Short mmCIF file of C-alpha atoms (C1' of nucleotides) in Angstrom, two decimals:
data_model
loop_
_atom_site.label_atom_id
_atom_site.label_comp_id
_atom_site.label_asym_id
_atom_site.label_seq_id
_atom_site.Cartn_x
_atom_site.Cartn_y
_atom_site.Cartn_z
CA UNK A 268 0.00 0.00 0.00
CA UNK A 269 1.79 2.93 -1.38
CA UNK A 270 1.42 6.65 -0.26
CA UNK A 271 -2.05 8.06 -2.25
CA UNK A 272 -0.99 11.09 -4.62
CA UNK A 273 -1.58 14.86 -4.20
CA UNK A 274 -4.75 13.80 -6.35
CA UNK A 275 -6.25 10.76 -4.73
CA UNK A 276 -5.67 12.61 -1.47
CA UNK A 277 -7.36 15.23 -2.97
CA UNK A 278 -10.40 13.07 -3.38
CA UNK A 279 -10.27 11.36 -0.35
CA UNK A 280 -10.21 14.97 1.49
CA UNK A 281 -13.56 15.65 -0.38
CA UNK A 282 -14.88 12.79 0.46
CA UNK A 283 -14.31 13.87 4.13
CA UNK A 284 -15.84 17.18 4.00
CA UNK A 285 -18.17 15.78 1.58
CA UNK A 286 -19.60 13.82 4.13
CA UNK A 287 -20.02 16.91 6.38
CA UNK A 288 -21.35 18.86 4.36
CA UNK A 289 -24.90 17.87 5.76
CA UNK A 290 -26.60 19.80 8.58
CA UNK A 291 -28.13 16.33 10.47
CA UNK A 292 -24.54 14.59 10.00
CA UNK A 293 -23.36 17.99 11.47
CA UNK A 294 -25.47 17.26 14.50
CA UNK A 295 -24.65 13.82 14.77
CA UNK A 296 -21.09 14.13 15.22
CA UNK A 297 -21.54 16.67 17.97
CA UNK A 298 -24.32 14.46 19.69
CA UNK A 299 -21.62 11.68 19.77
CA UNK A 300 -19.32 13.72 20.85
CA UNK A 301 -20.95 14.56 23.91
CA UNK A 302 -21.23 10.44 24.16
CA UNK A 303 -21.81 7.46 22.16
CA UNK A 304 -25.27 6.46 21.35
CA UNK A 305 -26.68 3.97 19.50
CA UNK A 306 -28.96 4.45 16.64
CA UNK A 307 -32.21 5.03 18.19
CA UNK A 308 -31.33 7.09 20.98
CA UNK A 309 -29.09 8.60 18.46
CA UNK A 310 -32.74 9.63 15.91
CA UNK A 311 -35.08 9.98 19.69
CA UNK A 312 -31.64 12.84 20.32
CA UNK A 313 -32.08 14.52 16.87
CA UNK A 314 -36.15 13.84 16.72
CA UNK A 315 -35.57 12.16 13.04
CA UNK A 316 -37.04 8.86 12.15
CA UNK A 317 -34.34 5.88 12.28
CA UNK A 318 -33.85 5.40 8.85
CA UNK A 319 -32.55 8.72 7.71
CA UNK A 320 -30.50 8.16 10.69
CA UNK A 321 -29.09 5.03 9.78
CA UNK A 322 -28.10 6.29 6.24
CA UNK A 323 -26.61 9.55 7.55
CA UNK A 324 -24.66 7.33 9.91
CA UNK A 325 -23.32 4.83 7.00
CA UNK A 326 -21.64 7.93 5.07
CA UNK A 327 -20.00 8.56 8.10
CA UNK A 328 -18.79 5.26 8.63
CA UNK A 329 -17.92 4.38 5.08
CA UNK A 330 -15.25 7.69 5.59
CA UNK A 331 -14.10 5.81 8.61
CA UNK A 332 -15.44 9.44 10.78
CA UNK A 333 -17.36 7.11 13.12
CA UNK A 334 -17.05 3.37 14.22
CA UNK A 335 -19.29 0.92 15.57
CA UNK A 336 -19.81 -1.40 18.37
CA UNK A 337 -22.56 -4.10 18.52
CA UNK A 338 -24.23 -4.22 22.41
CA UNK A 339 -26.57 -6.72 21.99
CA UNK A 340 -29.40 -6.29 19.39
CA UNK A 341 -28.28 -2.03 19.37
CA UNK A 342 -25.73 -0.61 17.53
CA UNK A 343 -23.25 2.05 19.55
CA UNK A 344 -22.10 4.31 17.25
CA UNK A 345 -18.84 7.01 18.47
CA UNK A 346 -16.55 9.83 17.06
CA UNK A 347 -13.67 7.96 15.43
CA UNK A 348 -11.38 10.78 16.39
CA UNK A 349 -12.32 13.71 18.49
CA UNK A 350 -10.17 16.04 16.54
CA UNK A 351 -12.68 16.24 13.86
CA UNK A 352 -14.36 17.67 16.54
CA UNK A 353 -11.68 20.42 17.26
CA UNK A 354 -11.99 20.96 13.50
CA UNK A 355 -15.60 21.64 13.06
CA UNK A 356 -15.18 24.04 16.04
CA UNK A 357 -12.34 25.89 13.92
CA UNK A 358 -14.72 26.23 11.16
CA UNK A 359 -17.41 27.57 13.48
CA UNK A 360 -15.45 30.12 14.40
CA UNK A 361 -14.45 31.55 10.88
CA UNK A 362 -18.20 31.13 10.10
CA UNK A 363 -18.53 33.42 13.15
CA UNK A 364 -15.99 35.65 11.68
CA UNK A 365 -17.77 35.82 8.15
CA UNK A 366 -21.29 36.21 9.59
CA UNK A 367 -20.06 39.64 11.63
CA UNK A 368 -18.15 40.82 8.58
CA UNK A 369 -20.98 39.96 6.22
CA UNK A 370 -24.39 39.61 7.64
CA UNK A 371 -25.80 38.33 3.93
CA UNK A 372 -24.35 34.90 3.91
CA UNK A 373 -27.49 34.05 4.63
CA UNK A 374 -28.51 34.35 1.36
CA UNK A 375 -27.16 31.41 0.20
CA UNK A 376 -29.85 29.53 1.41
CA UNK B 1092 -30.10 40.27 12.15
CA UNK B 1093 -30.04 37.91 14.89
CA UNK B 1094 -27.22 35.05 16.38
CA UNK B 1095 -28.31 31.97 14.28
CA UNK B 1096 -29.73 29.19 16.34
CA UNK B 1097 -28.65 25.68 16.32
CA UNK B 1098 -30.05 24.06 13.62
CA UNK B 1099 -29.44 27.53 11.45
CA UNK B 1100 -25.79 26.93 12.32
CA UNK B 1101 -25.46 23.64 11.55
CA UNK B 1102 -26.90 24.40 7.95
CA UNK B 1103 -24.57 27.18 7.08
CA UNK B 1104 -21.77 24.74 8.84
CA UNK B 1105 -22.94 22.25 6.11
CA UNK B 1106 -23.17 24.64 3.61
CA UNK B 1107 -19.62 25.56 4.13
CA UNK B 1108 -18.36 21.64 3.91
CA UNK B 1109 -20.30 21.19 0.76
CA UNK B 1110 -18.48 23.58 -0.67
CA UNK B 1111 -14.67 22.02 0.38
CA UNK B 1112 -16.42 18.78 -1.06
CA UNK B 1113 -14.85 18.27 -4.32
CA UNK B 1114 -11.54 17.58 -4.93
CA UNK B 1115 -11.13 20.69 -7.68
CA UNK B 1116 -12.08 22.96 -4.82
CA UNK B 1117 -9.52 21.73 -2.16
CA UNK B 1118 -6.72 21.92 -4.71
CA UNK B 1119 -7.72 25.55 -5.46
CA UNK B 1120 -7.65 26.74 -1.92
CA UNK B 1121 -4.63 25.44 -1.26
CA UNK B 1122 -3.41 27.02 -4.73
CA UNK B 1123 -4.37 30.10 -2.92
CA UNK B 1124 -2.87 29.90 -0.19
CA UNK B 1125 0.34 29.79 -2.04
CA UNK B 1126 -0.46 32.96 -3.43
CA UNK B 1127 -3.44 34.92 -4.73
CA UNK B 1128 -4.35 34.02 -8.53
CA UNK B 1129 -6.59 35.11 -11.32
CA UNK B 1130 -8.86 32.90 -12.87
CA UNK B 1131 -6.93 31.89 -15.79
CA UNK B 1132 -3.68 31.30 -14.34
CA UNK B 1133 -5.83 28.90 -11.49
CA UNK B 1134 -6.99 27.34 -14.47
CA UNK B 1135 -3.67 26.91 -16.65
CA UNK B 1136 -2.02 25.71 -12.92
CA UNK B 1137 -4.67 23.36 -12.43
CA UNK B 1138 -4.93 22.13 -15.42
CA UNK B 1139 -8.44 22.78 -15.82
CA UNK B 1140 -11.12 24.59 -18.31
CA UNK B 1141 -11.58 28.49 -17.28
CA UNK B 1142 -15.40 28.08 -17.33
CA UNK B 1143 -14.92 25.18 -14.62
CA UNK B 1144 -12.47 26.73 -12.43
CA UNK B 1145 -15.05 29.74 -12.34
CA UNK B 1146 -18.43 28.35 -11.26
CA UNK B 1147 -15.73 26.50 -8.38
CA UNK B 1148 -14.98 29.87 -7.36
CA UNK B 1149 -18.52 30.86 -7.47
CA UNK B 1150 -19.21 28.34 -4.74
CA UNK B 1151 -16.21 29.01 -2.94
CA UNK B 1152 -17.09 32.77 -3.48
CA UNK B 1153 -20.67 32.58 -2.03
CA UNK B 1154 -19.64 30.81 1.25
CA UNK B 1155 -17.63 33.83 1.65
CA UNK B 1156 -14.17 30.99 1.50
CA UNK B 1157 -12.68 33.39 -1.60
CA UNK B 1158 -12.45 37.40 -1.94
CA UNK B 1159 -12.03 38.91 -5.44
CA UNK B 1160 -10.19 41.90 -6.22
CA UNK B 1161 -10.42 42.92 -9.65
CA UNK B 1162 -7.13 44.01 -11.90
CA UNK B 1163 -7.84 45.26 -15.09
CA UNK B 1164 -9.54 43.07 -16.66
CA UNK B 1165 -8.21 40.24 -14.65
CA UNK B 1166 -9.93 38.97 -11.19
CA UNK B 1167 -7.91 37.84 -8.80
CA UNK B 1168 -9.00 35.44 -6.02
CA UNK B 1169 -7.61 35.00 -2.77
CA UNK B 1170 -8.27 32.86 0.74
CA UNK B 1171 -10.47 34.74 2.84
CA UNK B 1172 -8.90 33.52 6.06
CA UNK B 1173 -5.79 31.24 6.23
CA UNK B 1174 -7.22 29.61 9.16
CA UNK B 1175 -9.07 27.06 6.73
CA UNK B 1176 -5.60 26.15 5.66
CA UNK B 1177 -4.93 25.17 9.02
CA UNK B 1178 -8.72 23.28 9.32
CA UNK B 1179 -8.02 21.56 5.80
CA UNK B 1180 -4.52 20.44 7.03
CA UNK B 1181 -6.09 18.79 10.24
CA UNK B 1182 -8.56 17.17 8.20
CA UNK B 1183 -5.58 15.66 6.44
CA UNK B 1184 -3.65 14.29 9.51
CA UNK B 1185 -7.08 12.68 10.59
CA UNK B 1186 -7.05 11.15 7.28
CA UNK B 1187 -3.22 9.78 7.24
CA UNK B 1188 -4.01 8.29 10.78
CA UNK B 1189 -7.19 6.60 9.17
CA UNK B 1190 -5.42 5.38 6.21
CA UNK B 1191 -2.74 3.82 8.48
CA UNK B 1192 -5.04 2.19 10.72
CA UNK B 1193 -7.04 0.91 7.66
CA UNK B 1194 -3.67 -0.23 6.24
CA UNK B 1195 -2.60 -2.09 9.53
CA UNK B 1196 -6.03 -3.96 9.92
CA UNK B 1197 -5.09 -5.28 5.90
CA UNK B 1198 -1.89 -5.79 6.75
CA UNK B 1199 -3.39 -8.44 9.58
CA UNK B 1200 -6.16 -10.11 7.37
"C1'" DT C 924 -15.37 52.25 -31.60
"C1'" DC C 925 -13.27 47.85 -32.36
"C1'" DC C 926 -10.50 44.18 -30.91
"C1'" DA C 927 -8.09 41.28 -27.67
"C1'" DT C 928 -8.04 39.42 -23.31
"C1'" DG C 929 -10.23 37.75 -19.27
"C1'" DT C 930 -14.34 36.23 -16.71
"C1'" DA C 931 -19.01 34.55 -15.95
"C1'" DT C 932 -23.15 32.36 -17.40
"C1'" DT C 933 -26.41 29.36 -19.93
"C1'" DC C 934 -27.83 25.01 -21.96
"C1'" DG C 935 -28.37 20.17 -21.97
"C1'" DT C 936 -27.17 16.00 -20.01
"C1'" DT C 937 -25.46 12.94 -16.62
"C1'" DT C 938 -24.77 11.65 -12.10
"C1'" DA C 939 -25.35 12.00 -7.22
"C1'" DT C 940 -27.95 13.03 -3.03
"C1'" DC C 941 -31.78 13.16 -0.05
"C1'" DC C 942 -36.04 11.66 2.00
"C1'" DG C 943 -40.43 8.99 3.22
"C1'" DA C 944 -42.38 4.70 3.14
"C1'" DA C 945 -42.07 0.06 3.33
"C1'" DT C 946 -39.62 -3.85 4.43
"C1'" DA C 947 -35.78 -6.86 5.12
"C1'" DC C 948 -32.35 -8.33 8.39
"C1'" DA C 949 -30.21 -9.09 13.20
"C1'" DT C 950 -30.27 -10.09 18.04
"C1'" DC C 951 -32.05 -11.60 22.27
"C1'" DA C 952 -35.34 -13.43 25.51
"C1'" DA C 953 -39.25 -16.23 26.66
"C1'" DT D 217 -39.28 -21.03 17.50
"C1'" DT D 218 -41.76 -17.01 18.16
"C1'" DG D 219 -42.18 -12.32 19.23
"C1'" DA D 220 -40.17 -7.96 20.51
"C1'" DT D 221 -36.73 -4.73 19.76
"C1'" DG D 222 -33.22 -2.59 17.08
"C1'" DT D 223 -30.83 -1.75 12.66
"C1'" DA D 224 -30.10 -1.57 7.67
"C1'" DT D 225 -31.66 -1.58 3.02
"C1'" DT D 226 -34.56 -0.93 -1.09
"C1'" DC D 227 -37.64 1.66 -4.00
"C1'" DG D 228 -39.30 5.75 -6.17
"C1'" DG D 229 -39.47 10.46 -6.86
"C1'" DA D 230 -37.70 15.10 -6.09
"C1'" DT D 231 -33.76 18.10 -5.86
"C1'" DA D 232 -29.22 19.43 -6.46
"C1'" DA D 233 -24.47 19.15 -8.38
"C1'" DA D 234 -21.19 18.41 -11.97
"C1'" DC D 235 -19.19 18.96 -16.64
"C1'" DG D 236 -18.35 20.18 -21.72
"C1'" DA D 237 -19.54 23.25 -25.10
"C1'" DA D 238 -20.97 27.45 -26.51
"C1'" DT D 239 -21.57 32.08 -25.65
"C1'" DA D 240 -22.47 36.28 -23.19
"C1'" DC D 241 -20.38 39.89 -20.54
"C1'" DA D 242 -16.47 43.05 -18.79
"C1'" DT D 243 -12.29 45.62 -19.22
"C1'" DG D 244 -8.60 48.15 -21.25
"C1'" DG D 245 -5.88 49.51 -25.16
"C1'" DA D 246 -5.27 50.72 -30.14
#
DNA sequence: TCCATGTATTCGTTTATCCGAATACATCAA
DNA sequence: TTGATGTATTCGGATAAACGAATACATGGA
């Protein structure tokens, strides 16, 4: 297994941020940061039905940002690496930053 | 305008990811970060059509990632805030460590 | 004004993503 | 084995994202 190029990690990157670039797997990642849950308690936490939940939480998975653990008939899911935490909170902050310098970001929704 | 609540956060958060969410895009903010660039010489460096590299900056451009500063006729593009340099490179230690876990657990089966 | 250079947009198509609804699959206990 | 609980997947339709090709738009100089 060789070292990826400047391209494939490139596209692996994406992938990453890819994968948070949704607002629910946003708020899962936090929610298991604060502990792991497992999926139910995990779409009870977020009030979204179990399904959606389960997909959201296979992207995350598949990019290796969360990892399982089977406890009987549930499923406990956690952060893979609390840094990615540290990161998101980085990015809130220069959101932060943009909102107060521009209020009409916004907009883009 | 009033502080964004949680799930308003989280959606602009997302938005933000989306945008770092395709390979072309990472590669051009780090291109950036290098030094500030006008759209054609982005695209000649990146080896990439003009009209492609644009609607990129568009996106990176509306989440407020990219300022413009025209030159003539030229408009040149720069990082907004280096900080995302710094998020980006995090993202990419996470990623090493995950590909040399992933590697190890091969390396065992 | 006309042309050259540089940038942005539109069009059409393809591909990917997201969700609700329904259902299949997995695990454990009685 | 059956039923209860928990998890994952499939299907179908709606929405969004991506690209190549063509072209419109912007700027500055001759």
């Amino acid at each position: 297994m060789t070292a990826p190029t400047l391209d494939e990690l490139s596209l692996l990157h994406a992938n990453i941020c890819q994968a948070l670039g949704d607002p629910k797997r946003i708020q899962i990642l936090y929610a298991l940061y604060e502990q792991p849950l497992h999926v139910t308690a995990l779409a009870d936490y977020l009030d979204t039905p179990q399904p959606t939940i389960s997909r959201h939480l296979r992207v995350l998975r598949q990019r290796a940002l969360v990892t399982t653990e089977r406890n009987g008939a549930a499923v406990v899911y956690r952060l893979t690496d609390e840094r990615m935490i540290a990161v998101l909170e980085t990015m809130r902050k220069i959101l932060r930053d943009s909102l107060s310098r521009q209020s009409n970001v916004l907009n883009i929704m």
